[in-house]
Each structure stands twice: as structure tokens, then as C-alpha cells.
CSV table of C-alpha atoms and ligand atoms in Angstrom, one decimal:
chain,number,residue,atom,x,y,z
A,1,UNK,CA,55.8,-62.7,-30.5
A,2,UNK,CA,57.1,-60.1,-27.8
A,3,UNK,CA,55.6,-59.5,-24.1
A,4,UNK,CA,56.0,-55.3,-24.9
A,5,UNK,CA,53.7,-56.1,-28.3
A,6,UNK,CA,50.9,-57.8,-25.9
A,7,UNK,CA,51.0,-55.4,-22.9
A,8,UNK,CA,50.7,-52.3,-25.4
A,9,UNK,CA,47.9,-54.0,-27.0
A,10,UNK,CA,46.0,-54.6,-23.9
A,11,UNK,CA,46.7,-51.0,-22.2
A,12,UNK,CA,45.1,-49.9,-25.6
A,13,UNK,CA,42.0,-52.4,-25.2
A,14,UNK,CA,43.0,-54.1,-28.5
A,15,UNK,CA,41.7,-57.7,-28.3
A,16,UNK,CA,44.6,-60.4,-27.9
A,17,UNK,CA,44.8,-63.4,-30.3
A,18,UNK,CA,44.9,-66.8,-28.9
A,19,UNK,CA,47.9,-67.8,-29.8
A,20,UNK,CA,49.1,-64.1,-28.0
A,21,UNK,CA,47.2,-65.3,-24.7
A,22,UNK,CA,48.8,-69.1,-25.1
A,23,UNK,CA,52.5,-67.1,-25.3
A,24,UNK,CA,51.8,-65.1,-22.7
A,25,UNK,CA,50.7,-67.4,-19.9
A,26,UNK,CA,53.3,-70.4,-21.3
A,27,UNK,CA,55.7,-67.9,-20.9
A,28,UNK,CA,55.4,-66.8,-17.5
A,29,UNK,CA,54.9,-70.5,-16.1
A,30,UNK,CA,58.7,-71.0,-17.8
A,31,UNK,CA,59.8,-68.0,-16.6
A,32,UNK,CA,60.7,-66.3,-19.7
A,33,UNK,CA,58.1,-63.5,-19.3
A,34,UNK,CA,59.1,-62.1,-15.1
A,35,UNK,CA,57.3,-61.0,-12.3
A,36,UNK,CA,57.2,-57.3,-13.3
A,37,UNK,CA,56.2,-57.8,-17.0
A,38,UNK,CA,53.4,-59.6,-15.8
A,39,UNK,CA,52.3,-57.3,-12.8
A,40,UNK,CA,52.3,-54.7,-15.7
A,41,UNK,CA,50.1,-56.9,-18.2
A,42,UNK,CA,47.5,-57.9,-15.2
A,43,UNK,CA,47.1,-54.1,-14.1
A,44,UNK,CA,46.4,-53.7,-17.6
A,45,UNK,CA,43.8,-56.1,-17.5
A,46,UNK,CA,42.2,-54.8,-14.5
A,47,UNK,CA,42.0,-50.9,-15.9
A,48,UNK,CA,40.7,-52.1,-19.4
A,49,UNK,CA,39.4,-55.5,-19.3
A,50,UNK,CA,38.9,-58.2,-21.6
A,51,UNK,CA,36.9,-59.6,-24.2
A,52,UNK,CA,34.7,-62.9,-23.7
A,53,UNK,CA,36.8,-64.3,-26.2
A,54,UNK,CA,39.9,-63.0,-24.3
A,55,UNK,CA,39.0,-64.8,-21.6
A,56,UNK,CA,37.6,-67.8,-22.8
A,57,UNK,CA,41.2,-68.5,-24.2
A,58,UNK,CA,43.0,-67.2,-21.1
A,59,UNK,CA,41.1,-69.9,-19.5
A,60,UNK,CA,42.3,-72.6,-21.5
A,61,UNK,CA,45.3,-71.3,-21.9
A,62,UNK,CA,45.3,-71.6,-17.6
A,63,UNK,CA,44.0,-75.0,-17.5
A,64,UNK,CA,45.9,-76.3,-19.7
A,65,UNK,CA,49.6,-75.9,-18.4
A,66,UNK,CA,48.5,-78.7,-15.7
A,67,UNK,CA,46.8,-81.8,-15.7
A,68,UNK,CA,43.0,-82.4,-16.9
A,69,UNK,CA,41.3,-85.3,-15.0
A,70,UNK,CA,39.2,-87.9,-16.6
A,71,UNK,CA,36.7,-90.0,-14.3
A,72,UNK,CA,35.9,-93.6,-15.2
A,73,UNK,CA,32.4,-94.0,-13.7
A,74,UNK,CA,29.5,-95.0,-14.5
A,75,UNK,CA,27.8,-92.0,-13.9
A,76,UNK,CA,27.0,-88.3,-14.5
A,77,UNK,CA,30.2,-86.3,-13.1
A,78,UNK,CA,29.2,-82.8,-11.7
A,79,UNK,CA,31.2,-80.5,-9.9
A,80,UNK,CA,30.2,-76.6,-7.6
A,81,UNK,CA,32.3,-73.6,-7.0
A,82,UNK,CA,31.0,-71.3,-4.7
A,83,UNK,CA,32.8,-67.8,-4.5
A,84,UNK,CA,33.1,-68.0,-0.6
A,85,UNK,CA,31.5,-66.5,1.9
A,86,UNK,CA,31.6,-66.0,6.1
A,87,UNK,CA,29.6,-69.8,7.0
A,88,UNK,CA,29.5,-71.1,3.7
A,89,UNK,CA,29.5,-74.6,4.1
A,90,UNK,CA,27.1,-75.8,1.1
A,91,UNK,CA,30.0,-78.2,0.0
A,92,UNK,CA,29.8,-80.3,2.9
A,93,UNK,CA,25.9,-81.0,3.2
A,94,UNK,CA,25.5,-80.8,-0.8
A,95,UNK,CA,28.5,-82.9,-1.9
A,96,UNK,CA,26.7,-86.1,-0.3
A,97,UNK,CA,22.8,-85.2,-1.0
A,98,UNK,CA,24.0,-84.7,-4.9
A,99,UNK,CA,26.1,-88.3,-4.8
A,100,UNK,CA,23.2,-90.1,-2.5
A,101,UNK,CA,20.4,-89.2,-5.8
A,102,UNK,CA,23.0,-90.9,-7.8
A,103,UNK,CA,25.4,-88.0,-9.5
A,104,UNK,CA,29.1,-88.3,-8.6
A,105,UNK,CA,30.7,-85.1,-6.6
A,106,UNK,CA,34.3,-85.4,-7.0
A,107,UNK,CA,35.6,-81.9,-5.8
A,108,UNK,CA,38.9,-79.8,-5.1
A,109,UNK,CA,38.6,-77.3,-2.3
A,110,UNK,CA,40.6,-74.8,-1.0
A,111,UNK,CA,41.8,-73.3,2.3
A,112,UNK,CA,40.3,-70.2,4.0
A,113,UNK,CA,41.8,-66.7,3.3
A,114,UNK,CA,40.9,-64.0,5.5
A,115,UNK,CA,37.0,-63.5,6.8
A,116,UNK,CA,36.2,-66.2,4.3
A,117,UNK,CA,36.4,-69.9,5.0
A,118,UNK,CA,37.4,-72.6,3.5
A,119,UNK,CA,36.3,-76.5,2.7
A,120,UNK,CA,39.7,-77.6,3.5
A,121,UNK,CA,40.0,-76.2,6.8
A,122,UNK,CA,36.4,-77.2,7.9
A,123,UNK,CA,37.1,-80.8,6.7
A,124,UNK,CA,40.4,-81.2,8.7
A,125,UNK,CA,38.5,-80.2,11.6
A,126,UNK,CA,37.2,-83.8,11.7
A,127,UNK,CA,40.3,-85.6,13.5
A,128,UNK,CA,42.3,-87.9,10.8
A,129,UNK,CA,40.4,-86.5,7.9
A,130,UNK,CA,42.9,-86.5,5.4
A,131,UNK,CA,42.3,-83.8,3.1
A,132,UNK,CA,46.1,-84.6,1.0
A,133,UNK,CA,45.9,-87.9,-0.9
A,134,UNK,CA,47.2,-90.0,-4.1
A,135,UNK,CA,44.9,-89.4,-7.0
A,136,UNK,CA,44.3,-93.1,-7.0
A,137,UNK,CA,42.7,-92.9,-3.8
A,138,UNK,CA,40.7,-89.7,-4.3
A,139,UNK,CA,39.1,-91.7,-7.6
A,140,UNK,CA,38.7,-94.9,-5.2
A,141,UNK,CA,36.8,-92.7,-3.0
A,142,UNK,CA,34.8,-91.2,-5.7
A,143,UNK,CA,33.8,-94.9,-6.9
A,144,UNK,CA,32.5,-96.0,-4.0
A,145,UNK,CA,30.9,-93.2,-1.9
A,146,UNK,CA,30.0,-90.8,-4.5
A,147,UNK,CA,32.1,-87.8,-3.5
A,148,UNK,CA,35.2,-87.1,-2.2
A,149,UNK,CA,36.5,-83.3,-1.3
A,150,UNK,CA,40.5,-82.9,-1.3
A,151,UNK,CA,42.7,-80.1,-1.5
A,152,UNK,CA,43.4,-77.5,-4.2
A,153,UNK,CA,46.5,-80.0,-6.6
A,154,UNK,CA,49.5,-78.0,-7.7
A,155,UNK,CA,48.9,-80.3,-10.5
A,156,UNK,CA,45.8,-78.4,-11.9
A,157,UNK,CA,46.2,-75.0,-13.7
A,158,UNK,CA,49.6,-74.6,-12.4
A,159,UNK,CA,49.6,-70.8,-14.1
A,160,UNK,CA,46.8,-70.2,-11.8
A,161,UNK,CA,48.8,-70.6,-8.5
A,162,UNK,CA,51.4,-68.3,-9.7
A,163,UNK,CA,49.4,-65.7,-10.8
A,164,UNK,CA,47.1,-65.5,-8.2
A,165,UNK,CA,49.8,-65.0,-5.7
A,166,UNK,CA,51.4,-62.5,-8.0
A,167,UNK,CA,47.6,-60.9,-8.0
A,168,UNK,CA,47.7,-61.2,-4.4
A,169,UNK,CA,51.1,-58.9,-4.1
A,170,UNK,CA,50.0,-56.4,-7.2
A,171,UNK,CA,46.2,-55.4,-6.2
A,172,UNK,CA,45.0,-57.0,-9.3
A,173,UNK,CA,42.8,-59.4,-7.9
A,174,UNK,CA,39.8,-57.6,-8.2
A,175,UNK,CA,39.4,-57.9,-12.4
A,176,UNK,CA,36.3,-60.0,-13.0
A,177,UNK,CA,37.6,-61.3,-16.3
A,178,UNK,CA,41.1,-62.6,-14.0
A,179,UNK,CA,38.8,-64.1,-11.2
A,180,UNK,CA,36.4,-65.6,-13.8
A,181,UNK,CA,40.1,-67.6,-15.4
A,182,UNK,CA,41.4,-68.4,-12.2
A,183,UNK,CA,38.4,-70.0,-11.2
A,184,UNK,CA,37.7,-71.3,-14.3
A,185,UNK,CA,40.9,-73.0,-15.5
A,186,UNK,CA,41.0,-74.9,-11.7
A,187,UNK,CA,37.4,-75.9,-12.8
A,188,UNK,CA,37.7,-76.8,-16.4
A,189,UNK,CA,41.0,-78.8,-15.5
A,190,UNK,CA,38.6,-81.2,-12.7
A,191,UNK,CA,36.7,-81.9,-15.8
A,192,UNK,CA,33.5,-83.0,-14.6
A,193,UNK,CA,30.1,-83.4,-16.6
A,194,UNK,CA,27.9,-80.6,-15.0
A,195,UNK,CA,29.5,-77.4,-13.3
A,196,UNK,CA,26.9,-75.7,-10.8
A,197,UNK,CA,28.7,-71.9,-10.2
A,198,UNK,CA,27.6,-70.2,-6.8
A,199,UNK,CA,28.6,-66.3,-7.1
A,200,UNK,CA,28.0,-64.9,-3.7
A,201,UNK,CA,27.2,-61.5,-3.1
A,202,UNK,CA,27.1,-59.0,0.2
A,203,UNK,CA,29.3,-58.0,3.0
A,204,UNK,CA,30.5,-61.2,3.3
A,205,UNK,CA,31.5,-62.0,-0.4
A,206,UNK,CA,34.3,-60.9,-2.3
A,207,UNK,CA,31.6,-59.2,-4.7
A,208,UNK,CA,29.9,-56.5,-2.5
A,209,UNK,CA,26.7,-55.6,-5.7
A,210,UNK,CA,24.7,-58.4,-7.2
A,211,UNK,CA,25.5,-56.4,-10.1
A,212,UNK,CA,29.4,-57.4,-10.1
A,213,UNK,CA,28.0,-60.7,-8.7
A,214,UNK,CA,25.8,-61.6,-11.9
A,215,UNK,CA,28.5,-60.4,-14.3
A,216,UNK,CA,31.3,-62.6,-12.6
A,217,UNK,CA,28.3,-65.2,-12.4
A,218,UNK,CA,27.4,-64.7,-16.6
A,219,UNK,CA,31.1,-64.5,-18.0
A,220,UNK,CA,31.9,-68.0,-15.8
A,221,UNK,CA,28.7,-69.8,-17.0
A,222,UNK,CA,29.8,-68.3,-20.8
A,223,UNK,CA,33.2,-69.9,-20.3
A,224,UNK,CA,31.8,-73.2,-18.9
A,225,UNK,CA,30.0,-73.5,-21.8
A,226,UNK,CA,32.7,-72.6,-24.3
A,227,UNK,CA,34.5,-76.0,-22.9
A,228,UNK,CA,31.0,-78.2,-23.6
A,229,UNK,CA,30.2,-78.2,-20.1
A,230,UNK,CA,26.8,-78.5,-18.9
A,231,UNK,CA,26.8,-74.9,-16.4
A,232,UNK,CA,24.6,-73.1,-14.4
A,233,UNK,CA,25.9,-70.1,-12.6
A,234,UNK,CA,23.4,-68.7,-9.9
A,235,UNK,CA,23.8,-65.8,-7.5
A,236,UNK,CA,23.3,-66.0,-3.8
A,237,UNK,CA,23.1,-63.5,-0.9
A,238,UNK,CA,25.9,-63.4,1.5
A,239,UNK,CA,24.5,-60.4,3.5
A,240,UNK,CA,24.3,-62.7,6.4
A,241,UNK,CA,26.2,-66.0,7.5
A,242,UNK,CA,24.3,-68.9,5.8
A,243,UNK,CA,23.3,-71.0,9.4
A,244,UNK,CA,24.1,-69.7,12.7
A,245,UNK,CA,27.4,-71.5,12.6
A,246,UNK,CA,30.7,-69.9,11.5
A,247,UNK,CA,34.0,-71.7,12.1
A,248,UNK,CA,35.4,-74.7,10.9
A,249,UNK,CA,34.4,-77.5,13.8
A,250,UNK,CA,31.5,-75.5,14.1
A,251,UNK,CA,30.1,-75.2,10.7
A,252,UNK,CA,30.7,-79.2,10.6
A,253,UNK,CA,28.8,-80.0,13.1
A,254,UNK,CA,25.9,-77.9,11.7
A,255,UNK,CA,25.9,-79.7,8.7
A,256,UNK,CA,26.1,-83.0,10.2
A,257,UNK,CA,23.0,-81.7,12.0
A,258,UNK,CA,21.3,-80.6,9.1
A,259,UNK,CA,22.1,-84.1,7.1
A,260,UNK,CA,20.8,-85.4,10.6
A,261,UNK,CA,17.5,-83.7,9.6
A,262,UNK,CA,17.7,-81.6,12.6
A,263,UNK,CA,18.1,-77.9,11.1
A,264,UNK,CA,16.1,-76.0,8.3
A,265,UNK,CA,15.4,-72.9,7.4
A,266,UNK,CA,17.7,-70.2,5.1
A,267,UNK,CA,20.6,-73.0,5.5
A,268,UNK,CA,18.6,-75.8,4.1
A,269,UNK,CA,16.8,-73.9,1.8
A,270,UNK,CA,19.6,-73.0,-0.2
A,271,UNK,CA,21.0,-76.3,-0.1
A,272,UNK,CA,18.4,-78.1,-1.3
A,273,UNK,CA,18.2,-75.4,-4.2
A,274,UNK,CA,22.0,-75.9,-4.9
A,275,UNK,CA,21.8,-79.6,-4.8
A,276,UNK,CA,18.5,-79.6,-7.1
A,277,UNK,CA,20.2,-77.3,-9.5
A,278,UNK,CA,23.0,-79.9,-9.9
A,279,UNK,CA,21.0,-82.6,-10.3
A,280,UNK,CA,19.2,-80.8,-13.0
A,281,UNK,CA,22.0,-80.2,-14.7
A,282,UNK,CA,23.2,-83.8,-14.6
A,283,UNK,CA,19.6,-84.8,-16.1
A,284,UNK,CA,17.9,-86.4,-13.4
A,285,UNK,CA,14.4,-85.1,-13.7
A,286,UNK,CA,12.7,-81.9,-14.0
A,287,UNK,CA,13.3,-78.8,-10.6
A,288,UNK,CA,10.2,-79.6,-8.8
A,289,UNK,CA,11.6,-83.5,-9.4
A,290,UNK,CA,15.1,-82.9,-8.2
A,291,UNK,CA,13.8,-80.8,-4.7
A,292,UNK,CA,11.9,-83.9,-4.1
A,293,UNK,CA,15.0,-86.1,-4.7
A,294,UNK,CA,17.2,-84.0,-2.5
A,295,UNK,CA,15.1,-83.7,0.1
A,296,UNK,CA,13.9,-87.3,0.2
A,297,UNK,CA,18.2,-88.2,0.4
A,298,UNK,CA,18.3,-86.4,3.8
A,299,UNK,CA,15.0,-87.0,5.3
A,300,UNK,CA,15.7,-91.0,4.3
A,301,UNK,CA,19.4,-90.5,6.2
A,302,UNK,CA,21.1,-91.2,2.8
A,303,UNK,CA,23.1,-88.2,2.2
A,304,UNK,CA,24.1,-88.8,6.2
A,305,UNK,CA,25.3,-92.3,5.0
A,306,UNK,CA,27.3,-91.2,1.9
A,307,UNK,CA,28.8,-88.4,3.9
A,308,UNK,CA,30.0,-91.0,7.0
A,309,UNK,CA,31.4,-94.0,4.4
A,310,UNK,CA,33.4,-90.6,2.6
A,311,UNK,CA,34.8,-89.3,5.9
A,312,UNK,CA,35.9,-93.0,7.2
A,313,UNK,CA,37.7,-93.6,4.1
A,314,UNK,CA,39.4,-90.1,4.0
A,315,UNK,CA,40.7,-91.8,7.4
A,316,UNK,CA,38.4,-89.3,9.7
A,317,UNK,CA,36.6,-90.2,12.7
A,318,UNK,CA,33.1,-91.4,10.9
A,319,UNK,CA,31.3,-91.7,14.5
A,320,UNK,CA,30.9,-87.5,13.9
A,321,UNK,CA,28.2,-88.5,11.9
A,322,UNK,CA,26.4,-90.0,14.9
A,323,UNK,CA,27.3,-87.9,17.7
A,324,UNK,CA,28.2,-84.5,17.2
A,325,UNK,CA,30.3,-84.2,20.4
A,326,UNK,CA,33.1,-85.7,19.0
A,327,UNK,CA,33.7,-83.2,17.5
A,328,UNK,CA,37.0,-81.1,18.9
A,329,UNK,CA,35.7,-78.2,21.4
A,330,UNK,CA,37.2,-75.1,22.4
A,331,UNK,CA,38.4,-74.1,25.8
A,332,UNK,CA,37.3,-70.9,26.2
A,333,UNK,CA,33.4,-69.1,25.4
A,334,UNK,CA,32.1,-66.3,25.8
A,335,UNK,CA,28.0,-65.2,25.8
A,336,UNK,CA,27.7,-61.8,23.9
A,337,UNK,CA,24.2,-60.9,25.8
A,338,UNK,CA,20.9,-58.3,24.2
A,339,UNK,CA,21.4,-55.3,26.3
A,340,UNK,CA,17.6,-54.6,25.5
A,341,UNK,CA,14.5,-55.6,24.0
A,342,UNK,CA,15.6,-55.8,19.9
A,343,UNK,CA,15.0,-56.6,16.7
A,344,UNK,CA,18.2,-57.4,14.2
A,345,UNK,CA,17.7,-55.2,11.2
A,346,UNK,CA,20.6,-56.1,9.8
A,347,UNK,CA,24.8,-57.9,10.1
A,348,UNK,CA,28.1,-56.8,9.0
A,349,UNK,CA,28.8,-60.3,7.7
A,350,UNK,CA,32.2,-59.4,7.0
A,351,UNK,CA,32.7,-58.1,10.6
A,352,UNK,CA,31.7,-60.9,12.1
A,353,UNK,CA,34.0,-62.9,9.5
A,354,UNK,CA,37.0,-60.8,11.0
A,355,UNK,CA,35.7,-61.3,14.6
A,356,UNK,CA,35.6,-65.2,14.1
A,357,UNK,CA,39.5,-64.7,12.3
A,358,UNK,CA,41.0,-63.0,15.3
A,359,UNK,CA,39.5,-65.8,17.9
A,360,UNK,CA,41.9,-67.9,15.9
A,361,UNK,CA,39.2,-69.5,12.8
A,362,UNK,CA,40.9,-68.6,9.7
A,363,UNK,CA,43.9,-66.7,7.8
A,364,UNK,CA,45.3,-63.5,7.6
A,365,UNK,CA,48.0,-65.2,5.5
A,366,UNK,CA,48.1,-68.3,3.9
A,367,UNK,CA,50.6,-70.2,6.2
A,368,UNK,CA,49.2,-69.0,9.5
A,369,UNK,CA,47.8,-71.9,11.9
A,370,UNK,CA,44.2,-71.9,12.6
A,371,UNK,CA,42.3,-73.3,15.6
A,372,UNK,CA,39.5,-75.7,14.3
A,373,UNK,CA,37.8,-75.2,16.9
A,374,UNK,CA,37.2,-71.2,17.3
A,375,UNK,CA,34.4,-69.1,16.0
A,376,UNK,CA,31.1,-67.9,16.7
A,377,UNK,CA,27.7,-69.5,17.1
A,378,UNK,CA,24.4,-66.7,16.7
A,379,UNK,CA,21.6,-66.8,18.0
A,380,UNK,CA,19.5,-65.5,15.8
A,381,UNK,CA,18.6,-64.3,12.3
A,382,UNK,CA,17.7,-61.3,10.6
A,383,UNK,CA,14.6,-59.9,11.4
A,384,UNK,CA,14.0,-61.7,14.8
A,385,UNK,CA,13.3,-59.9,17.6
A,386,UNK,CA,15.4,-61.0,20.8
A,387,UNK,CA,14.2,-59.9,24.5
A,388,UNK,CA,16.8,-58.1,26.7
A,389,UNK,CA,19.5,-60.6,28.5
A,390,UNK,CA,18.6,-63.4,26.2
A,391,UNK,CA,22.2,-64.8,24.8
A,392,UNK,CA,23.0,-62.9,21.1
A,393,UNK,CA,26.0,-65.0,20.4
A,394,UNK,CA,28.6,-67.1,21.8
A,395,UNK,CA,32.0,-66.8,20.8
A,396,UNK,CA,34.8,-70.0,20.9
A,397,UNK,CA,38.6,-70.3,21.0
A,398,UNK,CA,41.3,-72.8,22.1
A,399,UNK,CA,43.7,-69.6,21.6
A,400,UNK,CA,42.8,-66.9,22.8
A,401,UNK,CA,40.7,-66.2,25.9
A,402,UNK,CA,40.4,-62.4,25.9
A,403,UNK,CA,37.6,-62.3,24.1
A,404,UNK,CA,37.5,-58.0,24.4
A,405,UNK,CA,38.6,-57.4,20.5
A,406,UNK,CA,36.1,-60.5,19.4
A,407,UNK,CA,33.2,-59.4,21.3
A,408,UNK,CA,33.4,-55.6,20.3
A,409,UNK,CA,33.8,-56.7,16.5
A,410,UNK,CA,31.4,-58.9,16.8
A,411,UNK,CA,28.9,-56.8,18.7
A,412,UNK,CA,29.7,-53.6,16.6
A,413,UNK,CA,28.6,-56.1,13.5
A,414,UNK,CA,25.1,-55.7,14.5
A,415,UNK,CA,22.6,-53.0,13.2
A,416,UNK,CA,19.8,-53.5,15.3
A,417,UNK,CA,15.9,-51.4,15.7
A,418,UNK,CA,15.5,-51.3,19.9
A,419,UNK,CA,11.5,-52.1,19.9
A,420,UNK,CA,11.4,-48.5,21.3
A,421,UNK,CA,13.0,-46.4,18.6
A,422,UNK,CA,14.3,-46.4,15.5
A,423,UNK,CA,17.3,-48.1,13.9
A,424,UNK,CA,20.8,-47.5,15.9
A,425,UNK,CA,24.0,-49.5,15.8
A,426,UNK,CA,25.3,-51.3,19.2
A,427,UNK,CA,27.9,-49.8,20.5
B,501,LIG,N1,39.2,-67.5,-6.1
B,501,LIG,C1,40.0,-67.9,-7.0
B,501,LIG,O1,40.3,-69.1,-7.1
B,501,LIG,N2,40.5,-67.0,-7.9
B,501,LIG,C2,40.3,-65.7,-7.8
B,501,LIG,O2,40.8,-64.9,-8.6
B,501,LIG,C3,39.4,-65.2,-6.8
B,501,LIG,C4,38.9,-66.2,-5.9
């Protein structure tokens, strides 16, 4: 077998065998294929494509130059991935409603990249949260709350971490086959039971058409199922931040409210959905039987309980749970103000993803620091009407207190109707 065999073969869209894919992917983790062969093969990919079966066995081809976990519980494993979004932080509130009805969460995460956030970062927002620790431990947790969250293991899907990166330097990230592999083969490797797959789609979300969103959401659930998994892939809109919350101390303390039972609409709504969907999955009733179960374990304070025992034993401060204030604050806010009488037609969620990244809340590369407690708290949702001099948004940072950059992306991600005329964008 030879690398120029495979990359002619994929430039002319002629389907790879298995053992071709297992060559190709061994060989680049041991260095035999390089950098450049590989760019060339993965732009390849991204032009042409590849078949289900392609990349069903690029998949396990992925996962299986690391580690594959095994869980010694007693009960149903299930797992979520959600593609990421600008306030997406489902993890957090369904991780302990899922383990309160009974269904073990144990979950990898990783870090924010650019206007998207990340689990990680959100979780390390609570002080002494440690997000980095022995397998043992993470399995101990597991066992005894229900769920634990830690970060991304260099152990699983290995070929995955170097690709991506090389995706990352070669603009061949956006391939839906690659993305549904990368994802997949981190996935696959966590082996749990069930595998709930959240494929977000809209300004804020790396797929911008429900169309891309539903294929990337149809090839992982095909893949899932190729391994035996149970999987469900669903498709959500990321048109707007999900809560009002975006930023990492921020978007813990909202769920902490919401687990409080102190928050519903579009935010709870989809979580309870997510969380029923698992537990549907996992075979613990019927949909309608599920919602109930979900909603019972945070209106009973359940979820609230698993989710205080899983922070204390990650080491954080579990009083969070209790009172919100704990929680790290910035220095500096600033109120973004209606300048009339309006109604919010629509947001540039990824704008206001970007406005939340330069007051200091996430990434433009992956080793920059980021200030747990910056970002952006709105005061409204779409479709509401909001009287003139009534607060629109507040912005946070410990880092930065010229807020001019912030408040004019932020502003300018508004589309708004003004209730005299028709629809105009702030400027
Ligand atoms: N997230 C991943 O883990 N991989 C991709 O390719 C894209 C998003």
C-alpha cells in the first residue's frame, strides 16, 4: 500500500477500502505518512467527499489508535455531543437531570474556540473545579454522583488531535464527512450505551443551513449506529444565544438557576427535550414519560443535588449550588441602553459571540487565557418589544474596561423593527 495510490483514488472519488483508510490514518499517527501528504489527502476529501462506508471506517480507524473506555456500573451509560454554539450550556443542566432519573453521564468536554464556548472553560469557572483528573477518579465520580464532565484525554482518538490541528492550519475543516470522524471517533472511543447528538445550526453554529446541519446530523447518527450504539442525532437552532447568559461564570450561574427552578422558557425547553431524548434512548419510559421524569428531577431539587455532590468532588466550591454569588464577578460593566421604543426582530448570534470574545470570554487561539468572568448578559429575547432607555444588555470583564469595541459589536448584532417603521439595523 502507498499514500500516492490513496490520494489519487480519493481526488478521483473512487471509494477507499478499509484496510486503505486503517494505512492511512496508522500511518500518519507514526509519522510515516507527513504533514503535506496528508494536507493533500484531507483537501481531497473536502472537494470530493466520502462514502458512508468511507467514513464509517475512518471513524474506527480514528478511535481506535487510542484508548476505548469501558464503565463498570450498574446502569445505562449515555453520553451528548452538541456541535457548539454562543451560550450553549445544555451539558451542565442536562448532565445531572439525565444522572438524577437514574442514567449515568460520564462525559469528555472540550475548551472554547473562537465565538463558541466550551464546557471546560465554563466548569473551571467554578473556583477548585478540577476539570484534569486520573481516570480512576473520573470513574469514582461517575459511580457515585452519576456524572462527571472532564477534559478532552489525549488518550482518546489520538489521530483526531493531530488531524484536527492539521485541519485547523490547511482550511479543511469544513468537510462534513471529516467533522462527522472527528467527532465521532472521540465519541465512539468514551463508549457509552446511548449517544444523544445535538447538531446546531445558525449564526452561531459552525453549520450556518439546517440543511448542512441535518446531513452532519444523519451521517453521525449512521456512524453511531454502525458501532451498535443506541443514537439519536437532533438538530437545534442556534440563531440566537440559548438563555440570556453568555460567558463562562455567567452561563454557570444560569444553569444553577435553572436547576434552582428559577428560569424557563427557550433554555429549559430545550433542555428538558435533550435530557428526555436521552433518557429515551437509555429505555426509561416512553417521550411524554421521560419529560415528566426530567422535569420532576429539577422541580424535586434532584438534578440540583447531583450537580452540587459532582462539583464538590471535582474539588469545586459546591456552596455555588446554593448561592449564586459565589460565583467569581467581573470588575468592570457596562449597560448597553434601547435608544427607542423596539422590538428585536432578529441577533447576529455570532457577533455577539465575538463581542463576548474580545471582553476577554473565550479564544482566538487555543493557548490564549480567558477571563471566567467576562461576557454578556441580554435582556431580552427575540421578538420582545423593549421601551426606549430600558437596559438591552450588560456587558462584563475583569480585562478590559473600554468597553467601545464590545458595545459596538454587540450593538451592531442587533436587527431591530423601531415600533414606528420598519425593520433597520442599530447603528
Ligand atoms: N469539533 C470536533 O471535535 N471536530 C470537528 O471536526 C469539528 C468540531
Amino acid at each position: 500500500m502507498n499514500f500516492i495510490d490513496i490520494v489519487n483514488k480519493t481526488k478521483k472519488s473512487v471509494p477507499l477500502t478499509d484496510s486503505e483508510i486503517d494505512y492511512l490514518v496508522n500511518s500518519y499517527v507514526s509519522g510515516e505518512i507527513l504533514d503535506y501528504q496528508m494536507s493533500a489527502w484531507l483537501m481531497a476529501v473536502c472537494l470530493n467527499g466520502l462514502t458512508e462506508k468511507e467514513t464509517v471506517a475512518l471513524t474506527f480507524a480514528m478511535r481506535d489508535t487510542g484508548i476505548t473506555l469501558s464503565f463498570d456500573l450498574d446502569c445505562i451509560t449515555a453520553d451528548k455531543h452538541s456541535t457548539g454554539g454562543v451560550g450553549d450550556k445544555t451539558t451542565l443542566i442536562i448532565a445531572p437531570i439525565v444522572a438524577a432519573c437514574g442514567v449515568a453521564v460520564p462525559k469528555m468536554s472540550g475548551r472554547g474556540l473562537g465565538h463558541t464556548g466550551g464546557t471546560i472553560d465554563k466548569l473551571e469557572s467554578i473556583s477548585g473545579y478540577r476539570t484534569e483528573i486520573p481516570a480512576s477518579e473520573f470513574f469514582d465520580i461517575v459511580k457515585t454522583t452519576g456524572f462527571s464532565v472532564i477534559a478532552q484525554s489525549g488518550k482518546i482518538s489520538p489521530a483526531d488531535k493531530k488531524i484536527y490541528s492539521l485541519r485547523n492550519a490547511t482550511g479543511t475543516v469544513d468537510s462534513i464527512p471529516l467533522i462527522c470522524a472527528s467527532i465521532m471517533s472521540k465519541k465512539l472511543a468514551m463508549n457509552a450505551d446511548c449517544l444523544l447528538l445535538d447538531v446546531k445550526w445558525g449564526s452561531g453554529a459552525f453549520m450556518k443551513t439546517k440543511e448542512e446541519a441535518q446531513k452532519l446530523a444523519d451521517l453521525m447518527e449512521k456512524v453511531g449506529k454502525s458501532a451498535g450504539k443506541k443514537c439519536r442525532a437532533v438538530v437545534t437552532d442556534m440563531n440566537e444565544p440559548l438563555g440570556n447568559c453568555i460567558g463562562n461564570a455567567l452561563e454557570v450561574r444560569e444553569s444553577v438557576e435553572l436547576l434552582q427552578g428559577k428560569i424557563k422558557g427557550r433554555l429549559y425547553d430545550t433542555c428538558i427535550e435533550l435530557a428526555s431524548d436521552m433518557l429515551e434512548l437509555a429505555g426509561m419510559g416512553t417521550h411524554d414519560e421521560c419529560v415528566e421524569m426530567a422535569e420532576n428531577a429539577v422541580n424535586s431539587g434532584k438534578a440540583l443535588d447531583v450537580f452540587r455532590q459532582t462539583v464538590k468532588l471535582h474539588g469545586g466550591n459546591e456552596k455555588i449550588c446554593d448561592d449564586v454569588e459565589l460565583l467569581p464577578k467581573a470588575k468592570f460593566s457596562h449597560v448597553i441602553y434601547a435608544p427607542k421604543d423596539v422590538e428585536i426582530v432578529s441577533i447576529n448570534t455570532e457577533e455577539l459571540g465575538m463581542a463576548s470574545l474580545i471582553l476577554g470570554a473565550g479564544r482566538i487561539s487555543k493557548d490564549d487565557e480567558i477571563d471566567n468572568t467576562a461576557g454578556i448578559v441580554l435582556e431580552f429575547s427575540v421578538g420582545e418589544k423593549i421601551s426606549v432607555d430600558a437596559p438591552l444588555m450588560t456587558l462584563y470583564s475583569s480585562v478590559c474596561s473600554d468597553f467601545s469595541e464590545s458595545a459596538m459589536r454587540a450593538y451592531n448584532a442587533l436587527k431591530f423593527r423601531t415600533l414606528t417603521s420598519d425593520v433597520t439595523t442599530l447603528t
